[in-house]
Coordinates of C-alpha atoms in Angstrom, one line a residue:
X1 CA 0.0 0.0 0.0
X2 CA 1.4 3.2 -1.1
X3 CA 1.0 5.5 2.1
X4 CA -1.6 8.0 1.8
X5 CA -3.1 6.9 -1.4
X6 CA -6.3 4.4 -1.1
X7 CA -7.6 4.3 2.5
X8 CA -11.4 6.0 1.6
X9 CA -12.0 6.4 5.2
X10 CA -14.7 9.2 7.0
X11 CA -11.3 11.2 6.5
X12 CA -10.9 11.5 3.2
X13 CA -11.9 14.5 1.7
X14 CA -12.1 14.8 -1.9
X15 CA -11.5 19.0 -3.4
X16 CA -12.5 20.3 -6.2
X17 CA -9.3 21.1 -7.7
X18 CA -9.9 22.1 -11.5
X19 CA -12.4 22.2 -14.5
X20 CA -11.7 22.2 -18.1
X21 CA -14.2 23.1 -21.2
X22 CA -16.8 25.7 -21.9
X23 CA -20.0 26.1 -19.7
X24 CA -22.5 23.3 -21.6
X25 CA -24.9 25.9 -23.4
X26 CA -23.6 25.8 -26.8
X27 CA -21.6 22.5 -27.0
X28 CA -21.4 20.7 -29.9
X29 CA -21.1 16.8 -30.3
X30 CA -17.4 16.7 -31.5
X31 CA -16.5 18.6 -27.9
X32 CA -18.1 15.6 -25.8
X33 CA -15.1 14.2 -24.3
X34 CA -14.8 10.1 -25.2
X35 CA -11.5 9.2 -23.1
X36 CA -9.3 10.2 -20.7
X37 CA -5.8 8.7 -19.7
X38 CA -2.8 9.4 -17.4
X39 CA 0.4 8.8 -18.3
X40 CA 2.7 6.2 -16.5
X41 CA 3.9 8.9 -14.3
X42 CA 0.7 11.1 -13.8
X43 CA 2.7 13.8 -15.1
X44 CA 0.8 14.5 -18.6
X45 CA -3.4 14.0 -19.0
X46 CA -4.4 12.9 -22.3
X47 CA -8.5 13.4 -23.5
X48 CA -9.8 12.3 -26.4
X49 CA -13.0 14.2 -27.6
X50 CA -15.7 13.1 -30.4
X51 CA -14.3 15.8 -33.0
X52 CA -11.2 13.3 -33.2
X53 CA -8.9 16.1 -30.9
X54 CA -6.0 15.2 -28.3
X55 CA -5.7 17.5 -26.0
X56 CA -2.8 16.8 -23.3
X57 CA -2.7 18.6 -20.0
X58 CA 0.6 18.8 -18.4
X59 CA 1.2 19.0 -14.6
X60 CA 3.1 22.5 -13.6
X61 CA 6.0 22.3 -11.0
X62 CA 4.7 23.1 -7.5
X63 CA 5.6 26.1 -6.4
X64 CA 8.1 26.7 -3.1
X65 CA 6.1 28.8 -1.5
X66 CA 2.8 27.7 -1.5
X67 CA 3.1 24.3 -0.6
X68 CA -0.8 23.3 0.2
X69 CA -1.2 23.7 -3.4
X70 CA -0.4 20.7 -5.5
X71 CA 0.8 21.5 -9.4
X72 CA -2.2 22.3 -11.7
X73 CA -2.8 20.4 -14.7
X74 CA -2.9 23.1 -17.5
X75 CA -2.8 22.7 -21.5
X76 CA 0.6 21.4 -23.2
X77 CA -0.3 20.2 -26.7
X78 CA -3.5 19.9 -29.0
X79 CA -3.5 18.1 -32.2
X80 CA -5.9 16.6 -34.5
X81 CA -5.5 12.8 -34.3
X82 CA -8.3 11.6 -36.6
X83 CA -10.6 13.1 -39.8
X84 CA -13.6 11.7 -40.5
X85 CA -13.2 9.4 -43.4
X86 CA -15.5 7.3 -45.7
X87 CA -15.5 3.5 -46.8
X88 CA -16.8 3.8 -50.2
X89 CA -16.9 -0.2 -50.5
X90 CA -19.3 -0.2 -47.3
X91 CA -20.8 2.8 -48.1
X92 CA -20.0 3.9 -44.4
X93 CA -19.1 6.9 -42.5
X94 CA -16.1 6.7 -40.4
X95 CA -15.9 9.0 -37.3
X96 CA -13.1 11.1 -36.1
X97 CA -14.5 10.4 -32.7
X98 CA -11.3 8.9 -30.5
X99 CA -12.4 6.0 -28.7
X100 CA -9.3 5.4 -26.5
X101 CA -5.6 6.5 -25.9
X102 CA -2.7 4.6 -24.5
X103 CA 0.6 5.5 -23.2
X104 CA 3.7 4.2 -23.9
X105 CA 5.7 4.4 -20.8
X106 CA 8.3 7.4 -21.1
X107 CA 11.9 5.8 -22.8
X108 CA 13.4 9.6 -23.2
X109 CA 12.7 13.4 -23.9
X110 CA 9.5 12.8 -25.7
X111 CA 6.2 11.0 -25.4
X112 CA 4.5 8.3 -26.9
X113 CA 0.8 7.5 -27.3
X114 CA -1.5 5.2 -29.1
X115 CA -5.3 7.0 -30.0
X116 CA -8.0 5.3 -32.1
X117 CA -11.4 5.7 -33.7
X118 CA -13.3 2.9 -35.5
X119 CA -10.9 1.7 -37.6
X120 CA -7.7 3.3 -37.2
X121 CA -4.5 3.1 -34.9
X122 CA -2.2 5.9 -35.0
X123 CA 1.0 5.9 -32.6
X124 CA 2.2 9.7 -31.6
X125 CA 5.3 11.3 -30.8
X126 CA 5.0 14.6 -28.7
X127 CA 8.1 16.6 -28.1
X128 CA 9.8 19.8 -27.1
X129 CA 11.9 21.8 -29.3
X130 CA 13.5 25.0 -27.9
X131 CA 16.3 25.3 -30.3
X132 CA 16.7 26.0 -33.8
X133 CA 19.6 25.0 -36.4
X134 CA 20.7 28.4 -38.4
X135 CA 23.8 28.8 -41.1
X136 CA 22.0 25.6 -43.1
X137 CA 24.7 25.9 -46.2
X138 CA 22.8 24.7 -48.9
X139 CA 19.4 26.9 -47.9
X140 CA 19.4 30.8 -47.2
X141 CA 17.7 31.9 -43.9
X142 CA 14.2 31.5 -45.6
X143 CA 14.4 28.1 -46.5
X144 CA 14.9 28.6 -49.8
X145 CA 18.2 26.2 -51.8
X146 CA 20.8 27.8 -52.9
X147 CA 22.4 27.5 -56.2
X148 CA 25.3 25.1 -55.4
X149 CA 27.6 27.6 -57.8
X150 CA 27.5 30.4 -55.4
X151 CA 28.3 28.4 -52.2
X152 CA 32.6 28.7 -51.4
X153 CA 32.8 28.1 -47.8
X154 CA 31.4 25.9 -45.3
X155 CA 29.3 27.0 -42.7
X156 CA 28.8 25.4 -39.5
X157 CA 25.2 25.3 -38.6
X158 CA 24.5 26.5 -35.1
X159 CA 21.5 26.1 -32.5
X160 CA 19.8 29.0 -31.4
X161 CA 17.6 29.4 -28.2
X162 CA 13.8 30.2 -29.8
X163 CA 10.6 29.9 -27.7
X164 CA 9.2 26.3 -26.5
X165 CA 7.0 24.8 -28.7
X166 CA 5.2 21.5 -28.6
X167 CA 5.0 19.3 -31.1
X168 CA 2.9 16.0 -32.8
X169 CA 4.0 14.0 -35.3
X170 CA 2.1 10.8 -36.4
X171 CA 4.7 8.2 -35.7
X172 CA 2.6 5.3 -37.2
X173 CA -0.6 4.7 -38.7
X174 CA -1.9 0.8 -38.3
X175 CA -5.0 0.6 -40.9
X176 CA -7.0 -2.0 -42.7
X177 CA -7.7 -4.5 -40.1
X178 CA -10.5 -4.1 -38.4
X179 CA -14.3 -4.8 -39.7
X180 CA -15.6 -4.2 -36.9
X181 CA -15.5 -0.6 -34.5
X182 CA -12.4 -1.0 -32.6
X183 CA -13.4 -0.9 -28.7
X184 CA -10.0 -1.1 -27.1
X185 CA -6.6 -1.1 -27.3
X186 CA -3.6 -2.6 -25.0
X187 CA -0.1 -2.0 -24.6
X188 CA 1.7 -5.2 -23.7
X189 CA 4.1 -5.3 -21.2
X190 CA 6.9 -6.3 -23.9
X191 CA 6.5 -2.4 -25.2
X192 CA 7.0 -4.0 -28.5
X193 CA 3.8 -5.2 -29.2
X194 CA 0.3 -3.9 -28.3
X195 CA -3.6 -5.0 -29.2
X196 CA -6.6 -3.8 -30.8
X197 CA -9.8 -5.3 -30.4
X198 CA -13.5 -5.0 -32.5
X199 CA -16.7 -7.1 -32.1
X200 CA -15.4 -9.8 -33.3
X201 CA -11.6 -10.2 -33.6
X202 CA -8.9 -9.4 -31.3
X203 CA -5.6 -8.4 -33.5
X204 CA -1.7 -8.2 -32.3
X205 CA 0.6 -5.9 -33.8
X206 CA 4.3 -5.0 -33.7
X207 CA 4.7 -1.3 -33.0
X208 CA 7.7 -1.1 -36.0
X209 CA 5.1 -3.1 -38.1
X210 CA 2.3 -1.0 -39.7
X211 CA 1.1 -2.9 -42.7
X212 CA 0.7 -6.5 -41.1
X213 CA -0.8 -7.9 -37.7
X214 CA -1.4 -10.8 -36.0
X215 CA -5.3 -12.4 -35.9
X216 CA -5.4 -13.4 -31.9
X217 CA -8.6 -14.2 -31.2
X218 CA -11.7 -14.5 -33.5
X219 CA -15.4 -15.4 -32.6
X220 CA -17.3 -14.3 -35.9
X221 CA -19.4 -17.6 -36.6
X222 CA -19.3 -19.4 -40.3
X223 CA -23.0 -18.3 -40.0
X224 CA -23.6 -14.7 -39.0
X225 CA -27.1 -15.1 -38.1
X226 CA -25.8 -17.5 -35.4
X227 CA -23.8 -15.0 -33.9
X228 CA -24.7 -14.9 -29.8
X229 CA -22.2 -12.7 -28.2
X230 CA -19.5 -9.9 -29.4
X231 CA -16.0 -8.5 -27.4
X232 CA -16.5 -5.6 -25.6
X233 CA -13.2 -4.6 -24.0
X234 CA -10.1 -6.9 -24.2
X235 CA -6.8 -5.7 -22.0
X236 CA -3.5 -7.3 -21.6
X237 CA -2.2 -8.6 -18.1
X238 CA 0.2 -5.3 -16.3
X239 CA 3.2 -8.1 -16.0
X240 CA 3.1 -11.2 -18.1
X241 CA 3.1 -10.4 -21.9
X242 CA 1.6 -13.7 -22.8
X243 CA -1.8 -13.3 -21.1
X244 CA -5.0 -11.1 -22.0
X245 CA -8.4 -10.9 -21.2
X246 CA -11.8 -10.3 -23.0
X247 CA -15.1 -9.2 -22.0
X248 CA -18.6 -10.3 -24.1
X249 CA -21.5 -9.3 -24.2
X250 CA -22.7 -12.3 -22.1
X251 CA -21.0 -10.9 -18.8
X252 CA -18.3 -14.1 -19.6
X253 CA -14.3 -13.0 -19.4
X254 CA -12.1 -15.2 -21.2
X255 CA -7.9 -14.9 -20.1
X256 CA -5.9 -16.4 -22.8
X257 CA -2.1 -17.3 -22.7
X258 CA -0.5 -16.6 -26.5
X259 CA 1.7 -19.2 -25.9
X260 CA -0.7 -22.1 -26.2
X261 CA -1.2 -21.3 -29.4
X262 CA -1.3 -18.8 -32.2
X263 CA -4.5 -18.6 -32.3
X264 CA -6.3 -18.2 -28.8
X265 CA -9.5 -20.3 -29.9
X266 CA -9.4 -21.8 -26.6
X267 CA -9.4 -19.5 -23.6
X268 CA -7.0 -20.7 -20.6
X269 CA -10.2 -19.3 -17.7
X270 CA -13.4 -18.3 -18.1
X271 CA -14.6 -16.3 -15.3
X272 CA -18.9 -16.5 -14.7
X273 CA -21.3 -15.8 -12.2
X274 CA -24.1 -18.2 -12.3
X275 CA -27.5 -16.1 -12.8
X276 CA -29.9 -15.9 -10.5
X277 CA -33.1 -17.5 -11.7
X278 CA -35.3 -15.3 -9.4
X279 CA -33.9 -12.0 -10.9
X280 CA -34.7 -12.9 -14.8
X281 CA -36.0 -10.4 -16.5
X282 CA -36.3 -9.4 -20.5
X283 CA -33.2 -7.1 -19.5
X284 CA -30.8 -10.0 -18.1
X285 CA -29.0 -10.1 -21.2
X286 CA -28.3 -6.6 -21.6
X287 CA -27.8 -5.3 -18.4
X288 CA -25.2 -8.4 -17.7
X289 CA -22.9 -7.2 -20.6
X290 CA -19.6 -5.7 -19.5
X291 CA -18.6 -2.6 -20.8
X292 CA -15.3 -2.6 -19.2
X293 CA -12.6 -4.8 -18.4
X294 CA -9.3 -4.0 -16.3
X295 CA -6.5 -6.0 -14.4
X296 CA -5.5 -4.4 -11.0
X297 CA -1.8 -2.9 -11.1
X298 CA -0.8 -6.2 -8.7
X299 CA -1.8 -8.5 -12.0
X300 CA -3.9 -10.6 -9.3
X301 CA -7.3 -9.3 -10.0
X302 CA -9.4 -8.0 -13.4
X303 CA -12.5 -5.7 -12.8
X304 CA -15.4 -5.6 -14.5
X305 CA -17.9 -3.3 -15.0
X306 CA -21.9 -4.0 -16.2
X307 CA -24.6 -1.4 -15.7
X308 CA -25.3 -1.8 -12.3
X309 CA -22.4 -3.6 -10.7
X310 CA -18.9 -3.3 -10.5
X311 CA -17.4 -6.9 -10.1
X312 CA -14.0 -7.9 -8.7
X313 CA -12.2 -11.5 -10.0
X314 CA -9.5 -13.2 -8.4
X315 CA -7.5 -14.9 -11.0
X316 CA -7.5 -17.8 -9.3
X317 CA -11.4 -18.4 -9.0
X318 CA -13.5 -18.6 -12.2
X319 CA -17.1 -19.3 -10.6
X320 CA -17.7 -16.4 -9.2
X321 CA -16.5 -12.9 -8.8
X322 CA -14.8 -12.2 -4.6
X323 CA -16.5 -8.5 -4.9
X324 CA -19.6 -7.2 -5.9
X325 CA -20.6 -3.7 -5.8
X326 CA -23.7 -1.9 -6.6
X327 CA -23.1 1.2 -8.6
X328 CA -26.7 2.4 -9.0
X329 CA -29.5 -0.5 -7.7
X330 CA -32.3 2.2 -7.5
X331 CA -32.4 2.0 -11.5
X332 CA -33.6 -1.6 -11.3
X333 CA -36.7 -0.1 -11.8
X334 CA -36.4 2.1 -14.6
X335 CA -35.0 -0.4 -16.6
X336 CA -37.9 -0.1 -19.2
X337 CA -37.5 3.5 -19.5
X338 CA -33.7 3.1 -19.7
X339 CA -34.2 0.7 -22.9
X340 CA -36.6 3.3 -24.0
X341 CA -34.3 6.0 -24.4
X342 CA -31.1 4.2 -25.1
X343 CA -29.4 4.9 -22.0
X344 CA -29.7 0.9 -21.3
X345 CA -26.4 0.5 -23.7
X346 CA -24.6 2.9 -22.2
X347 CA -20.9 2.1 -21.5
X348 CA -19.4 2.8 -18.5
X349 CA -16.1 2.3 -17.9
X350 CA -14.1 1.7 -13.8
X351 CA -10.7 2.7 -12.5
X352 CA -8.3 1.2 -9.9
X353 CA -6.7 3.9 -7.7
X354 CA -3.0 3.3 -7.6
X355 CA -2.7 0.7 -4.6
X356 CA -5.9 -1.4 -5.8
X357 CA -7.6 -0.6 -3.1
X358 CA -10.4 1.6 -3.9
X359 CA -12.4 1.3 -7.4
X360 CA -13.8 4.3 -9.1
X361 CA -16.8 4.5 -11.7
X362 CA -19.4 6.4 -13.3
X363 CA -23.6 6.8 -13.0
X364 CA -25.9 9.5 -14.4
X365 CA -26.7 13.1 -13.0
X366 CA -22.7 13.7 -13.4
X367 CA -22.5 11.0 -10.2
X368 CA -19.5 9.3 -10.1
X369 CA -18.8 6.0 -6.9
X370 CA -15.9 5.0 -4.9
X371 CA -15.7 2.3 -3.4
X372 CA -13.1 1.2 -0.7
X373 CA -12.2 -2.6 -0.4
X374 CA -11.0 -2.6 2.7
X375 CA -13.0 -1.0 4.6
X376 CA -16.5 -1.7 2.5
X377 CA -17.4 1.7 2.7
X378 CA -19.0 3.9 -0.6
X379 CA -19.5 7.3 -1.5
X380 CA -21.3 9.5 -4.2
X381 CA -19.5 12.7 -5.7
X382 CA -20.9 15.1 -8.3
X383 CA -19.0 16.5 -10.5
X384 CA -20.4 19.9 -11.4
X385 CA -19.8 23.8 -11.7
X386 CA -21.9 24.8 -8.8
X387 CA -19.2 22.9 -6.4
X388 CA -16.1 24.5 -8.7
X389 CA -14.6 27.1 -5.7
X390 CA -11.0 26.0 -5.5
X391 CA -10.2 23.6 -2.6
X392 CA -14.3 23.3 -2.7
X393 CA -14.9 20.3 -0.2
X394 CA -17.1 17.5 -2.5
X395 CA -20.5 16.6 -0.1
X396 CA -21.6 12.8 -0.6
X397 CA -24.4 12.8 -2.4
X398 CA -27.5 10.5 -2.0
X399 CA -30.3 9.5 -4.1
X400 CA -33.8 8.7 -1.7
X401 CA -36.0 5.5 -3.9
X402 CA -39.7 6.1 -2.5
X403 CA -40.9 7.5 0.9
X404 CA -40.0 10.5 2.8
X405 CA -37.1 12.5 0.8
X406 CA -34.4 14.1 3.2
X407 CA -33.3 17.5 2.3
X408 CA -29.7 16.9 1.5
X409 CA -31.4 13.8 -0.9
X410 CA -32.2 13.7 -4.5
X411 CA -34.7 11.4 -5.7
X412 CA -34.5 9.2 -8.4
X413 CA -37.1 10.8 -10.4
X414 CA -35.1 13.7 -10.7
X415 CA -32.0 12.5 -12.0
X416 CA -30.8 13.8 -15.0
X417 CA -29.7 10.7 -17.3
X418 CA -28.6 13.0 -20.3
X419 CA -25.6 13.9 -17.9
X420 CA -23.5 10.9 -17.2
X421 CA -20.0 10.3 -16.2
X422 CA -18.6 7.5 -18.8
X423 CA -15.1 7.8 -18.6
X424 CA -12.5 8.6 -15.5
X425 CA -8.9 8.4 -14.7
X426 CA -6.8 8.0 -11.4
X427 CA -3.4 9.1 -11.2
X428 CA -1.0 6.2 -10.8
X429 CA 0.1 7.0 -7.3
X430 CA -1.8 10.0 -6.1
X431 CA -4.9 10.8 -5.3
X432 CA -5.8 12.8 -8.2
X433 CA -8.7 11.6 -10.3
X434 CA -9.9 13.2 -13.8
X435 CA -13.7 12.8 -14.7
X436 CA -14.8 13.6 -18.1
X437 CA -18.7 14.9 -17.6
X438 CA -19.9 15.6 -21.6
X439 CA -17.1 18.7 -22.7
X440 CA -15.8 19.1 -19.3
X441 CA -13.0 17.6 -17.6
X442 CA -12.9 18.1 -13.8
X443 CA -10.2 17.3 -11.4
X444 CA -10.3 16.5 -8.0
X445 CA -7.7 15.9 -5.4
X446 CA -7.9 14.8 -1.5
X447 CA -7.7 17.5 0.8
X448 CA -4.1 17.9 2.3
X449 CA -4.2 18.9 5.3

């Protein structure tokens, strides 16, 4: 346990620390943020948004004298990552929207990520230059080339200080293989290879390798009308570079080990929870899908999340999951008006803090739940601009399901379900946690005291 970070005891007190993005009036669709990733050191913020933008936020240096006041994330480089294209054989539009981004753990002076839409990984290099070459000797100062006649000396080209600027180059573009929207991607622990995974197929590529990948895993059926389940997240495990897991549709997760075989037909564990016969309902089936999948930093646990519960596996035990915890239960009942507009196939994805010992995910009215494994306990934070004083203490919120409503209470009537917190980020060993609430990104820190 890393000291300080975790423990979501009475004492924890969780600030409002920051808010990025426009006040919602006016916001259009290609602002909605659709990811958001720290790096390996919690140093840079990466969001992806729906207009196919990367916007990185870059942690400043605290200063000496105020030291209550931890470094503020602020803006360090915005590029356009993806354009919206069109498959004239399908007759299909491709969105720029970014559906996730990866790091590549930091190797020098520059950084590395991996962001992708439907169909296509592109790896990116972002890097510093405050210096500029000068006395080139076969261009003038403009750029222009000189006529090799005129030039009788040699120069020695020199650097010369020039003002910081930021820059993004598309290292690599992986295309071409994927049917099927890409839903994730993984880094393997190798740092040589990495994944990308659709409905149906699960691929592996080399990261020097653009134009060829590896088929890992494939489900589509001979017959498509006998197709019963899809992937829905796939990740690889933190430590061995052999071993992945996939979520379906069917709330199953399969772990796979590449060195069984080249193709990983046949799944090393499948993890299940038996159903409960005396909760079936017409929603079973969609409700039990997993939307997101992630091993714990330790390697000794995945976590999964469905749209009520959050579930916790031990590797070691495939019947049933050691953890289950109810993200929203008061919905049960509004299932049919969830199907009804949509909000039923939502997905919402979960985050382990940095000493996997407290789980973070999303719900509607811009909630977002903790929950502490240790201790058992749970709490409800909002993230929203009425609560966006700096240092602004976070009150637990609470939603009342029939009878007498307290007054700090909101009932579950009233919740909003066009404002819902999908995606969220915790810093790797802080605790500083990034929520992306439509086209705003707020932070929030514990309160030092």
């Amino acid at each position: 346990m890393i000291p300080g970070i975790g423990m979501l005891t009475q004492d924890t007190l969780w600030c409002f620390s920051q808010v990025k993005g426009t006040i919602e009036i006016g916001t259009t669709e290609a602002d909605i943020i659709s990811t958001v990733e720290f790096n390996h050191t919690g140093e840079l913020l990466a969001t992806g948004d729906k207009g196919g933008r990367v916007v990185i936020f870059q942690r400043e240096q605290e200063s000496k004298n105020q030291v209550h006041r931890r470094g503020e994330y602020n803006v360090y480089s915005t590029f356009q990552s993806h354009e919206p294209e069109f498959d004239y054989l399908k007759s299909l539009e491709i969105e720029e929207k970014i559906n996730k981004i990866r790091w590549l753990p930091q190797q020098n002076a520059a950084y590395f990520l991996l962001s992708t839409n439907d169909k296509t990984v592109k790896l990116w290099k972002v890097s510093e230059r405050d210096k500029r070459p000068e006395g080139y000797n076969l261009k003038d100062e403009e750029g222009r080339l000189r006529d090799p006649a005129t030039i009788t000396t040699l120069r020695v080209p020199v650097l010369r200080p020039m003002d910081l600027m930021v820059e993004a180059t598309p290292r690599r573009v992986f295309a071409n293989a994927h049917t099927y929207h890409i839903n994730s991607i993984s880094v393997n622990s190798d740092y040589e290879t990495y994944m990308s995974a659709d409905d149906l197929r699960i691929n592996l590529w080399n990261f020097e390798i653009t134009n060829q990948s590896f088929n890992i895993v494939d489900i589509k059926p001979a017959n498509m009308e006998e197709l019963t389940e899809v992937i829905t997240a796939a990740e690889f495990h933190p430590h061995h570079c052999n071993t992945f897991v996939y979520s379906s549709s069917k709330g199953t997760i399969r772990l796979c080990d590449m060195r069984a075989s080249a193709l990983c037909d046949r799944h090393t564990k499948f993890f299940e929870e038996p159903e409960d016969p005396s909760n079936r309902s017409f929603f079973s089936e969609i409700i039990s899908s997993i939307s997101d999948v992630k091993f714990s930093h330790s390697g000794r646990y995945i976590m999964t999340r469905d749209y009520l519960t959050v579930k916790v596996w031990d590797l070691n035990m495939e019947n049933r999951p050691i953890e289950t915890y109810q993200v929203h239960d008061y919905l049960r009942s509004k299932l049919c008006s969830l199907y009804e507009n949509d909000c039923i196939f939502d997905k919402f994805e979960c985050v382990w803090n940095g000493s996997d010992s407290v789980i973070m995910t999303g719900s509607y009215n811009n909630f977002f739940r903790m929950f502490d494994r240790n201790t058992k306990r749970d709490v409800t934070l909002e993230a929203s601009r009425e609560n966006s004083k700096p240092r602004a203490i976070l009150k637990p919120r609470k939603v009342c399901v029939g009878g007498k409503r307290r007054k700090d209470e909101i009932s579950v009537d009233s919740l909003d379900f066009s404002k819902k917190i999908l995606h969220t980020a915790w810093h790797p060993s802080e605790n500083i946690i990034a929520v992306a609430a439509t086209n705003n990104l707020y932070i929030f820190q514990d309160k030092v005291n």
